Coordinates of C-alpha atoms in Angstrom, one line a residue:
M1 CA 0.0 0.1 0.0
A2 CA 1.4 3.5 -1.1
P3 CA 2.2 5.9 2.0
K4 CA -0.1 8.6 2.7
V5 CA 0.6 12.0 3.3
L6 CA -1.4 14.9 4.8
V7 CA -0.8 18.8 3.9
S8 CA -2.6 20.7 6.6
D9 CA -1.1 24.2 5.6
K10 CA -0.7 26.1 2.3
L11 CA 2.0 24.4 0.2
S12 CA 2.8 25.0 -3.5
E13 CA 0.9 22.7 -5.8
T14 CA 4.2 21.7 -7.6
A15 CA 5.2 20.2 -4.0
V16 CA 1.9 18.5 -3.8
Q17 CA 2.6 17.0 -7.1
I18 CA 6.0 15.9 -6.0
F19 CA 4.2 13.5 -3.7
R20 CA 1.9 12.3 -6.2
D21 CA 4.5 11.7 -9.2
R22 CA 6.3 9.7 -6.7
G23 CA 4.0 7.4 -5.5
V24 CA 2.8 8.6 -2.5
E25 CA -0.9 9.4 -1.8
V26 CA -1.6 12.5 -0.7
D27 CA -4.6 14.8 0.7
Y28 CA -4.3 18.6 0.4
L29 CA -6.1 20.3 3.0
P30 CA -4.5 23.7 3.7
D31 CA -7.0 24.9 6.4
V32 CA -7.0 21.8 8.4
G33 CA -4.2 22.8 10.4
K34 CA -6.1 25.7 12.0
D35 CA -8.6 23.2 13.1
K36 CA -7.4 21.4 16.2
E37 CA -10.1 18.9 16.4
K38 CA -10.6 18.0 13.0
L39 CA -6.8 17.4 12.5
A40 CA -7.1 15.3 15.7
E41 CA -9.8 13.5 14.2
I42 CA -8.1 12.4 10.8
I43 CA -4.4 12.4 11.7
G44 CA -4.2 8.5 12.4
D45 CA -4.8 7.9 8.6
Y46 CA -1.8 9.4 7.8
D47 CA 2.2 8.2 7.4
G48 CA 3.5 11.6 6.9
L49 CA 2.4 15.2 7.8
A50 CA 3.7 18.4 5.9
I51 CA 3.2 21.6 7.6
R52 CA 4.4 25.3 7.6
S53 CA 3.9 27.3 10.6
A54 CA 0.0 27.1 11.1
T55 CA -0.3 23.9 12.4
K56 CA 0.7 22.7 15.7
V57 CA 1.9 19.5 16.7
T58 CA 1.5 18.8 20.2
E59 CA 2.1 15.9 22.4
K60 CA -1.8 15.3 22.5
L61 CA -2.1 15.6 18.5
L62 CA 0.8 13.0 18.2
E63 CA -1.1 10.7 20.6
R64 CA -3.7 10.1 17.8
A65 CA -1.0 9.8 15.0
T66 CA -0.9 6.0 15.2
K67 CA 0.8 5.7 11.9
L68 CA 2.8 8.9 11.7
K69 CA 6.3 8.3 10.7
V70 CA 7.6 11.8 9.5
I71 CA 6.5 15.3 9.9
G72 CA 7.9 17.8 7.4
R73 CA 8.2 21.6 8.2
A74 CA 8.7 23.6 5.2
G75 CA 11.1 26.2 6.6
I76 CA 13.4 26.3 9.4
G77 CA 11.6 27.0 12.3
V78 CA 10.2 24.0 14.4
D79 CA 8.5 25.8 17.5
N80 CA 5.5 24.7 16.4
V81 CA 6.2 21.3 16.7
D82 CA 7.0 18.9 19.9
I83 CA 10.2 17.5 18.8
P84 CA 10.7 15.5 22.2
A85 CA 7.3 14.1 22.2
A86 CA 7.8 13.1 18.4
S87 CA 10.9 11.5 19.5
K88 CA 9.1 9.4 22.0
K89 CA 6.4 8.4 19.4
G90 CA 9.5 7.4 16.7
V91 CA 8.6 10.2 14.4
I92 CA 10.9 11.9 12.4
V93 CA 11.1 15.6 12.3
M94 CA 12.6 17.3 9.3
N95 CA 13.0 20.6 8.1
T96 CA 14.5 22.6 5.3
P97 CA 17.2 24.4 7.0
F98 CA 18.8 26.4 3.9
G99 CA 15.9 27.0 1.7
N100 CA 15.4 30.6 2.8
S101 CA 18.8 31.9 3.0
V102 CA 19.6 33.8 -0.2
T103 CA 16.1 35.4 0.5
T104 CA 16.8 36.4 3.9
A105 CA 20.5 37.8 3.0
E106 CA 18.9 40.0 -0.1
H107 CA 16.3 41.3 2.8
A108 CA 19.2 42.3 4.7
I109 CA 20.6 43.9 1.9
A110 CA 17.7 45.7 1.0
L111 CA 17.0 47.0 4.3
M112 CA 20.7 48.3 4.4
F113 CA 19.9 50.5 1.2
A114 CA 16.5 51.6 2.6
I115 CA 18.3 53.2 5.7
A116 CA 21.1 54.8 3.5
R117 CA 19.0 56.3 1.1
Q118 CA 15.8 57.0 3.6
L119 CA 13.6 55.3 0.8
P120 CA 10.4 54.8 2.9
E121 CA 10.2 58.0 4.2
A122 CA 11.2 59.7 0.8
S123 CA 8.1 57.3 -0.8
V124 CA 5.7 58.3 2.0
S125 CA 6.6 62.2 1.1
T126 CA 6.4 62.0 -2.5
H127 CA 3.4 60.0 -2.7
A128 CA 1.7 63.2 -0.3
G129 CA 2.5 65.5 -3.1
K130 CA 5.4 66.9 -1.5
W131 CA 8.8 67.1 -3.2
E132 CA 11.4 67.5 -0.5
K133 CA 14.7 66.6 -2.6
N134 CA 16.8 68.6 -0.1
R135 CA 15.2 66.7 2.7
F136 CA 16.4 63.2 2.3
M137 CA 20.4 63.2 1.9
G138 CA 21.3 59.7 1.9
V139 CA 24.9 58.0 2.1
E140 CA 26.7 55.8 -0.2
L141 CA 27.4 52.2 0.5
F142 CA 30.6 52.1 -1.7
N143 CA 33.7 52.0 0.2
K144 CA 31.8 51.9 3.6
T145 CA 32.6 49.2 6.1
L146 CA 30.1 46.7 6.9
G147 CA 30.3 44.9 10.2
V148 CA 28.6 41.1 10.1
I149 CA 28.2 39.6 13.2
G150 CA 27.8 35.8 12.4
A151 CA 29.5 34.6 9.1
G152 CA 27.6 31.4 8.7
N153 CA 25.3 30.4 5.8
I154 CA 23.1 33.6 5.2
G155 CA 26.1 36.0 6.8
G156 CA 28.2 34.6 4.1
I157 CA 25.7 35.5 1.5
V158 CA 25.4 39.1 2.7
I159 CA 29.1 39.3 2.5
D160 CA 29.4 38.0 -0.9
R161 CA 26.5 40.6 -1.9
A162 CA 28.4 43.5 0.0
R163 CA 31.8 42.8 -2.0
G164 CA 30.0 43.1 -5.1
L165 CA 29.0 46.6 -3.9
H166 CA 32.7 47.3 -3.0
M167 CA 32.2 47.8 0.7
K168 CA 34.7 46.7 3.2
V169 CA 33.8 44.2 5.2
L170 CA 34.5 43.1 8.9
A171 CA 33.4 39.7 10.3
Y172 CA 32.6 38.7 14.1
D173 CA 32.1 34.8 14.4
P174 CA 33.8 32.7 17.3
F175 CA 33.6 29.8 14.3
L176 CA 35.0 31.8 11.6
S177 CA 38.7 30.7 10.8
E178 CA 41.2 33.2 9.3
E179 CA 41.3 31.1 6.0
R180 CA 37.3 31.0 5.8
A181 CA 37.1 34.7 6.2
K182 CA 40.0 35.1 3.5
D183 CA 38.1 33.1 1.4
L184 CA 34.8 35.4 1.7
G185 CA 36.6 38.4 1.4
A186 CA 36.1 39.7 4.8
T187 CA 38.4 40.5 7.7
K188 CA 37.8 38.7 10.8
V189 CA 37.7 40.8 14.1
E190 CA 36.7 40.5 17.4
L191 CA 33.3 42.3 18.1
D192 CA 34.8 45.4 19.8
E193 CA 36.7 46.1 16.7
L194 CA 33.7 45.6 14.6
L195 CA 31.5 47.9 16.8
A196 CA 34.4 50.9 16.8
K197 CA 34.8 50.5 13.0
A198 CA 31.6 49.8 11.2
D199 CA 29.4 52.1 9.4
F200 CA 27.0 49.3 9.0
I201 CA 26.3 46.6 11.1
T202 CA 24.1 43.4 10.1
L203 CA 23.3 40.6 12.7
H204 CA 23.3 37.3 11.3
V205 CA 23.2 34.7 14.6
P206 CA 20.9 32.6 16.1
L207 CA 19.5 33.9 19.5
T208 CA 21.0 32.2 22.4
D209 CA 22.1 33.0 25.8
K210 CA 25.1 34.4 24.5
T211 CA 23.8 36.3 21.6
R212 CA 20.8 37.7 23.6
N213 CA 21.1 41.3 23.6
I214 CA 24.5 41.4 21.5
L215 CA 23.6 44.8 21.1
S216 CA 23.0 46.0 24.1
A217 CA 23.0 49.8 25.8
E218 CA 26.7 49.4 26.6
S219 CA 27.6 47.7 23.1
L220 CA 25.8 50.2 21.1
S221 CA 27.3 53.1 23.3
R222 CA 31.0 51.5 21.8
T223 CA 29.9 51.9 18.2
K224 CA 30.7 54.6 15.7
K225 CA 28.9 57.5 15.7
G226 CA 26.5 57.6 12.6
V227 CA 26.7 54.0 12.4
R228 CA 23.2 52.2 10.7
I229 CA 22.2 48.9 12.2
I230 CA 20.3 46.2 10.5
N231 CA 18.8 43.1 11.9
A232 CA 16.7 40.5 9.6
A233 CA 18.1 37.5 11.8
R234 CA 16.4 36.9 15.3
G235 CA 14.2 39.4 17.6
G236 CA 16.0 39.7 20.7
L237 CA 19.2 40.6 19.5
I238 CA 19.3 44.0 20.2
D239 CA 17.9 45.9 23.1
E240 CA 15.2 47.8 21.6
A241 CA 14.8 50.6 24.1
A242 CA 18.5 51.0 24.1
L243 CA 18.6 51.6 20.4
A244 CA 15.7 53.9 20.4
E245 CA 17.4 56.0 22.7
M246 CA 20.6 56.1 20.6
L247 CA 18.9 57.2 17.3
K248 CA 17.1 60.1 19.3
S249 CA 20.5 61.0 20.6
G250 CA 21.9 61.0 17.0
H251 CA 24.5 58.4 17.8
V252 CA 23.1 55.8 15.6
A253 CA 21.7 57.4 12.0
G254 CA 19.7 54.9 11.3
A255 CA 18.4 51.6 12.0
A256 CA 16.2 48.8 9.8
L257 CA 14.7 46.2 12.0
D258 CA 12.8 42.7 10.3
V259 CA 12.1 41.0 13.7
F260 CA 11.5 41.8 17.2
A261 CA 12.0 40.4 20.6
A262 CA 8.0 40.2 20.8
E263 CA 5.9 39.3 17.8
P264 CA 3.5 40.1 16.0
A265 CA 5.3 43.7 17.2
T266 CA 2.2 45.8 17.5
E267 CA 4.5 48.3 19.6
S268 CA 8.0 49.1 20.1
P269 CA 10.0 52.4 21.3
L270 CA 11.1 52.2 17.7
F271 CA 7.9 52.8 15.9
G272 CA 7.3 56.3 15.1
L273 CA 11.1 57.5 14.5
P274 CA 12.0 59.0 11.4
N275 CA 15.3 57.1 11.1
V276 CA 13.8 53.7 11.3
V277 CA 12.7 51.4 9.0
V278 CA 10.7 48.5 10.2
T279 CA 9.2 45.3 8.3
P280 CA 6.7 42.3 9.7
H281 CA 9.4 39.5 9.6
L282 CA 9.7 39.2 6.0
G283 CA 12.9 37.9 5.7
A284 CA 11.8 34.6 4.3
S285 CA 8.7 36.1 2.5
T286 CA 9.5 35.7 -1.5
T287 CA 7.6 33.5 -4.3
E288 CA 10.9 31.9 -4.6
A289 CA 11.8 31.0 -0.9
Q290 CA 8.3 29.7 -0.3
E291 CA 8.6 27.6 -3.2
N292 CA 12.2 26.0 -2.4
V293 CA 11.0 25.2 1.0
A294 CA 7.9 23.6 -0.4
L295 CA 9.6 21.5 -3.1
Q296 CA 12.5 20.4 -0.6
V297 CA 10.1 19.0 2.3
A298 CA 8.1 17.1 -0.5
E299 CA 11.4 15.6 -1.7
Q300 CA 12.6 14.7 1.7
M301 CA 9.5 12.9 3.0
A302 CA 8.9 11.2 -0.2
D303 CA 12.3 10.0 -0.1
Y304 CA 12.1 8.6 3.6
L305 CA 8.7 7.4 3.0
L306 CA 9.8 5.2 0.1
T307 CA 13.5 4.4 0.5
G308 CA 14.3 5.0 3.9
A309 CA 16.7 7.8 3.2
V310 CA 16.7 10.9 6.1
Q311 CA 17.7 14.2 5.2
N312 CA 17.8 17.1 7.7
A313 CA 16.3 15.1 10.4
L314 CA 16.2 17.1 13.8
N315 CA 15.9 14.2 15.9
M316 CA 17.3 11.4 13.8
P317 CA 20.7 10.6 12.3
S318 CA 21.3 9.5 8.7
V319 CA 21.6 6.1 9.4
T320 CA 19.9 2.7 8.2
A321 CA 17.3 0.8 10.1
E322 CA 20.1 -1.9 10.9
E323 CA 22.6 0.5 12.0
A324 CA 20.4 2.4 14.6
A325 CA 19.8 -0.4 17.2
V326 CA 23.5 -0.5 17.6
M327 CA 24.6 2.9 16.9
G328 CA 21.9 4.7 19.2
P329 CA 24.1 4.8 22.6
W330 CA 27.2 5.6 20.4
I331 CA 25.7 8.3 18.7
K332 CA 24.6 9.8 22.0
L333 CA 27.7 9.5 23.3
A334 CA 29.5 11.2 20.1
G335 CA 27.1 14.2 21.0
H336 CA 28.1 14.4 24.5
L337 CA 32.0 14.7 23.8
G338 CA 31.2 17.4 21.1
A339 CA 29.0 19.2 23.5
F340 CA 31.8 19.3 26.3
V341 CA 34.6 20.6 24.1
G342 CA 32.0 22.9 22.4
Q343 CA 31.3 24.3 25.8
M344 CA 34.8 24.4 27.1
T345 CA 36.1 27.0 24.8
D346 CA 35.1 30.8 23.8
E347 CA 37.9 30.9 21.3
P348 CA 37.6 30.6 17.5
I349 CA 37.7 26.8 16.7
A350 CA 40.3 25.5 14.0
A351 CA 39.7 21.9 13.9
V352 CA 38.1 18.9 15.6
N353 CA 39.8 15.5 15.5
I354 CA 37.7 12.5 16.2
L355 CA 39.9 9.2 16.9
Y356 CA 37.4 6.1 16.6
D357 CA 39.0 2.9 18.7
G358 CA 37.8 -0.4 18.5
V359 CA 34.1 -1.5 17.7
A360 CA 33.4 2.3 17.2
S361 CA 36.0 2.3 14.3
E362 CA 33.4 0.1 12.3
M363 CA 30.3 1.8 12.7
N364 CA 28.9 4.5 10.5
L365 CA 31.3 7.3 11.1
H366 CA 29.3 9.8 8.9
A367 CA 26.8 9.7 11.5
L368 CA 29.2 9.6 14.5
N369 CA 31.1 12.9 13.0
A370 CA 27.8 14.5 12.2
A371 CA 26.8 14.0 16.0
V372 CA 30.3 15.1 17.2
I373 CA 30.1 18.1 15.3
A374 CA 26.7 19.0 16.0
G375 CA 27.5 18.8 19.7
V376 CA 30.4 21.3 19.2
M377 CA 28.3 23.8 17.4
K378 CA 25.3 23.7 19.5
A379 CA 27.2 25.6 22.2
A380 CA 27.0 28.8 20.0
N381 CA 23.7 27.3 17.8
P382 CA 21.0 25.5 19.5
D383 CA 19.1 24.8 16.5
V384 CA 21.8 22.9 14.7
N385 CA 21.6 19.2 13.9
M386 CA 23.3 16.5 12.7
V387 CA 22.5 17.6 9.1
S388 CA 23.2 21.3 9.4
A389 CA 26.4 20.8 11.7
P390 CA 28.7 19.6 8.9
V391 CA 27.6 22.4 6.5
M392 CA 28.4 25.3 9.1
A393 CA 31.7 23.7 10.1
K394 CA 32.7 23.8 6.7
E395 CA 31.3 27.4 6.0
R396 CA 33.5 28.6 9.4
G397 CA 36.6 26.6 7.9
I398 CA 36.8 24.0 10.6
H399 CA 38.9 21.1 9.5
I400 CA 37.2 17.7 10.7
A401 CA 39.7 15.1 10.7
T402 CA 38.9 11.4 11.6
T403 CA 41.0 8.4 12.4
T404 CA 40.4 4.8 13.2
Q405 CA 42.7 2.3 15.2
D406 CA 42.3 -1.4 16.2
K407 CA 41.0 -1.8 19.9
S408 CA 44.0 -0.7 22.0
G409 CA 43.0 -0.5 25.5
V410 CA 41.0 -2.3 28.1
Y411 CA 37.5 -0.9 26.7
D412 CA 36.2 -2.8 23.4
G413 CA 36.0 0.7 22.0
Y414 CA 36.0 4.4 22.4
I415 CA 35.5 7.7 20.9
K416 CA 38.1 10.7 21.8
V417 CA 37.6 14.2 20.5
T418 CA 40.2 16.7 20.4
M419 CA 39.3 20.3 19.5
V420 CA 42.1 22.9 18.5
S421 CA 41.6 26.7 19.1
G422 CA 44.5 28.9 18.7
D423 CA 47.8 27.2 20.0
R424 CA 45.3 25.2 22.5
E425 CA 43.9 21.7 22.5
R426 CA 41.0 20.1 24.4
S427 CA 40.2 16.5 24.6
I428 CA 38.0 14.4 25.9
A429 CA 37.0 10.3 25.5
G430 CA 34.0 8.1 26.4
T431 CA 32.7 4.8 25.8
V432 CA 29.8 2.8 25.9
F433 CA 29.3 0.4 28.9
S434 CA 27.2 -3.1 28.9
D435 CA 24.4 -0.9 30.1
H436 CA 24.1 1.1 27.1
K437 CA 24.7 4.0 28.9
P438 CA 27.5 6.7 27.5
R439 CA 30.8 7.4 29.8
F440 CA 33.5 10.0 30.1
I441 CA 36.5 7.8 30.5
Q442 CA 39.1 10.6 29.8
I443 CA 39.3 14.4 30.0
R444 CA 42.8 16.2 29.3
G445 CA 44.7 13.3 29.1
I446 CA 43.5 12.4 32.7
N447 CA 41.4 8.9 33.3
V448 CA 37.9 9.4 34.9
D449 CA 34.9 7.4 35.0
A450 CA 32.0 10.0 34.7
E451 CA 28.3 9.2 34.2
I452 CA 26.6 11.7 31.9
G453 CA 23.4 13.8 33.4
E454 CA 21.8 17.1 32.0
H455 CA 23.7 19.5 34.5
M456 CA 27.4 19.1 35.1
M457 CA 30.4 21.1 36.5
Y458 CA 33.8 20.8 35.5
T459 CA 36.5 21.7 38.0
R460 CA 40.5 22.0 37.3
N461 CA 42.9 22.6 40.4
K462 CA 46.3 21.7 41.8
D463 CA 46.4 18.0 43.6
V464 CA 46.9 19.4 47.1
P465 CA 44.8 18.2 50.2
G466 CA 41.4 19.4 51.0
V467 CA 40.1 20.0 47.6
I468 CA 37.4 17.5 47.7
G469 CA 36.4 18.7 51.4
A470 CA 36.1 22.3 50.0
L471 CA 33.9 21.1 46.9
G472 CA 31.4 19.4 49.2
M473 CA 31.3 22.3 52.1
T474 CA 30.6 24.4 49.3
L475 CA 28.1 22.7 47.5
G476 CA 26.0 21.7 50.6
G477 CA 26.4 24.8 52.2
L478 CA 24.6 26.6 49.2
G479 CA 22.0 23.5 49.1
V480 CA 23.3 22.1 45.7
N481 CA 22.9 18.3 45.6
M482 CA 25.4 16.0 43.5
A483 CA 24.2 12.8 41.6
N484 CA 27.4 11.8 40.8
F485 CA 31.1 12.6 41.2
S486 CA 34.1 11.7 39.4
L487 CA 38.1 12.9 39.9
G488 CA 41.2 12.4 38.2
R489 CA 45.0 13.5 38.6
A490 CA 47.8 13.5 36.1
A491 CA 50.4 12.8 38.5
N492 CA 50.7 13.4 42.4
G493 CA 50.8 17.1 43.2
G494 CA 49.9 18.0 39.2
D495 CA 46.9 18.8 37.4
A496 CA 43.8 17.4 38.5
I497 CA 40.2 17.3 37.6
A498 CA 36.6 16.6 38.5
I499 CA 33.4 16.4 36.6
T500 CA 30.5 16.6 38.9
Y501 CA 26.9 15.5 37.6
L502 CA 24.2 18.0 39.6
D503 CA 20.5 18.2 40.5
E504 CA 20.3 21.5 39.0
P505 CA 22.3 24.1 36.5
L506 CA 25.2 25.4 38.4
R507 CA 24.3 29.3 39.7
D508 CA 26.6 31.8 39.4
N509 CA 26.9 32.5 43.1
V510 CA 27.8 28.4 43.7
R511 CA 30.5 29.0 41.0
E512 CA 31.8 32.3 42.3
A513 CA 31.7 30.6 45.9
L514 CA 33.7 27.8 44.7
L515 CA 36.5 30.0 43.2
A516 CA 36.7 32.0 46.5
T517 CA 38.0 28.9 48.5
G518 CA 41.2 29.3 46.4
K519 CA 41.2 25.6 45.8
F520 CA 40.1 25.8 41.9
I521 CA 41.9 27.2 39.0
Q522 CA 38.5 26.7 36.8
V523 CA 34.9 26.2 37.5
R524 CA 32.7 26.0 34.5
P525 CA 29.2 24.6 33.7
L526 CA 28.2 22.3 31.4
R527 CA 24.8 20.9 29.8
F528 CA 24.1 17.9 28.0
E529 CA 20.9 16.7 26.2
V530 CA 20.2 13.4 27.7

C-alpha cells in the first residue's frame, strides 16, 4: 500500500504534485491545520504530515497519530512541533534549513539600502505630493565598512553581496577561521573592533544566551557615531529601548529591523522614529523561497517514506534501520563529547580531530562525526542538527579529521575528540558500557569514570589536600546536591580535574563561592541533552 501524506497548511501545488509523481498518496487540506479537533480526528490515517507554521503538532495530537512516521516542516523554524514528544513516538521531524538563505540575505541588503537612502520616508513624502529633495540626503554604500555579526550561511551570502557593492567587510564569528574569512573576502575581527569601525552593522546569528542583546546599551555606546544597524535575523539580539535612545541622540544614524523581541510587534519604542525602517518579519517571504522550501520538504518526505533515506532530520541521524539499534548509544556519546569540548572554549575553533577505537571504528562514522560536530556547534547555535552541523562547520573553515584504530586498551571501543583553538587543544574520550549508557573516561589525558547528566560541572585544580572537602562543603552549604562525582589527576601534586553531575544548573553564586575557596583554577558549568 502506498504511503499517505496529509498537507495541513498552504503549500505549493508543485510540491503536492511531487508526492503524487513519486507514488505517495496525498490529501491537500490547507486549512485543517487551524482546526485542532478536525486534525486530531483524521491524523491517524496518515504516514506523513507536511506543515508550515499554522499547524501545531502537540503531544496530544501525536497521541492520535498512530501511523505517523515523519513530519516535514517547509521552512527552518520548528517551534510549532513538540520534538521530544515526536521522538518518543518514533516520528522523524524534518525541516528545510537552507531554503530561505538567499531570500533572507537579500532582505538584509534591501534594508541596508533603505536606511542608507531613507527610501520609505522619501516614498511617503512624495506620495503625499511633496517634493522634499533636500530633506532626504543619503549616504553611499560604496567604500563603506560593513560589520557582519555571524558569518554562517546567511551571513556569508550577505558578505558576498556586500563585496559586490565594493564595501569593506569586517566579520565577527567565534567559529570563523582566518582561512574561511579570506575566502569570503572579509576581515575577521573581534566584536569590539567591529563595533568601533563599522559604518553599517548587520546581524546574522541565532538567539542564544550568549547572543541575546549582543547589541546592548553598553555595546551600542561603543559603536562608531553615525552607524546604521540592520537586523533580519532574530528578535532579541538588540536592546530595542537602548537602540531607540541612541537613535534619538543621533549616535546611531539609522536602523532597519525585520524582527522583534516580541512578535507580532504591535508596539515598540522604535515605532514612529524618523530614521527607522521596520518590516513584519519578511526575511523569508519571497515566492522563490516559499517554493524552494515546499519542494524540498516534499522530496525529503517522499525519499524517507519510499526508501528510508533521512535528510535534514532534527531528531534522527542519517543511518540505516539496521545500524540504528546498535549505534544509538554511540551517537548519543558522540554528541556529548562534542558538546563538552564546544562548551569548554570561547575561542574560534580551528579543527576537530576524532579518533575511533575498536568497535566504534567499525560503525557509520559519517553519522558519528555529524553527532560530534553538532554537539560542538550547539554551544553557539542550539538550533543546529546533525545534518546542518557539518555544513556550518565547513562554512566556518573548521577542519574535521577522522582517525580509526584497532582495539588498543581495556575497552572494546571508545571515541576521543580533540578540539584545536589557537595554540590550545582540549580532549575528551568516552565509551558505552554494557548498560548502553555513555560514560566519559578521559579528560585532558586524565582518566575518569563519569556518568553523564543534564547539568554538570567541570573543575580543575592542583592536586593538594582539601579540594574534595572544599567542593563538598561549598555545594552543601549552598544547597546544591550532587548526583554523581568523578575525579582524576595527572600525577601526585600535578593537575587534577573533577566532573560533577548536579541536580540543577550551576548557579553563578555557587561558581563564585567555589573559586573564592582558592582551591580551584577553573569552574565551568556544562549542559547535555540526555
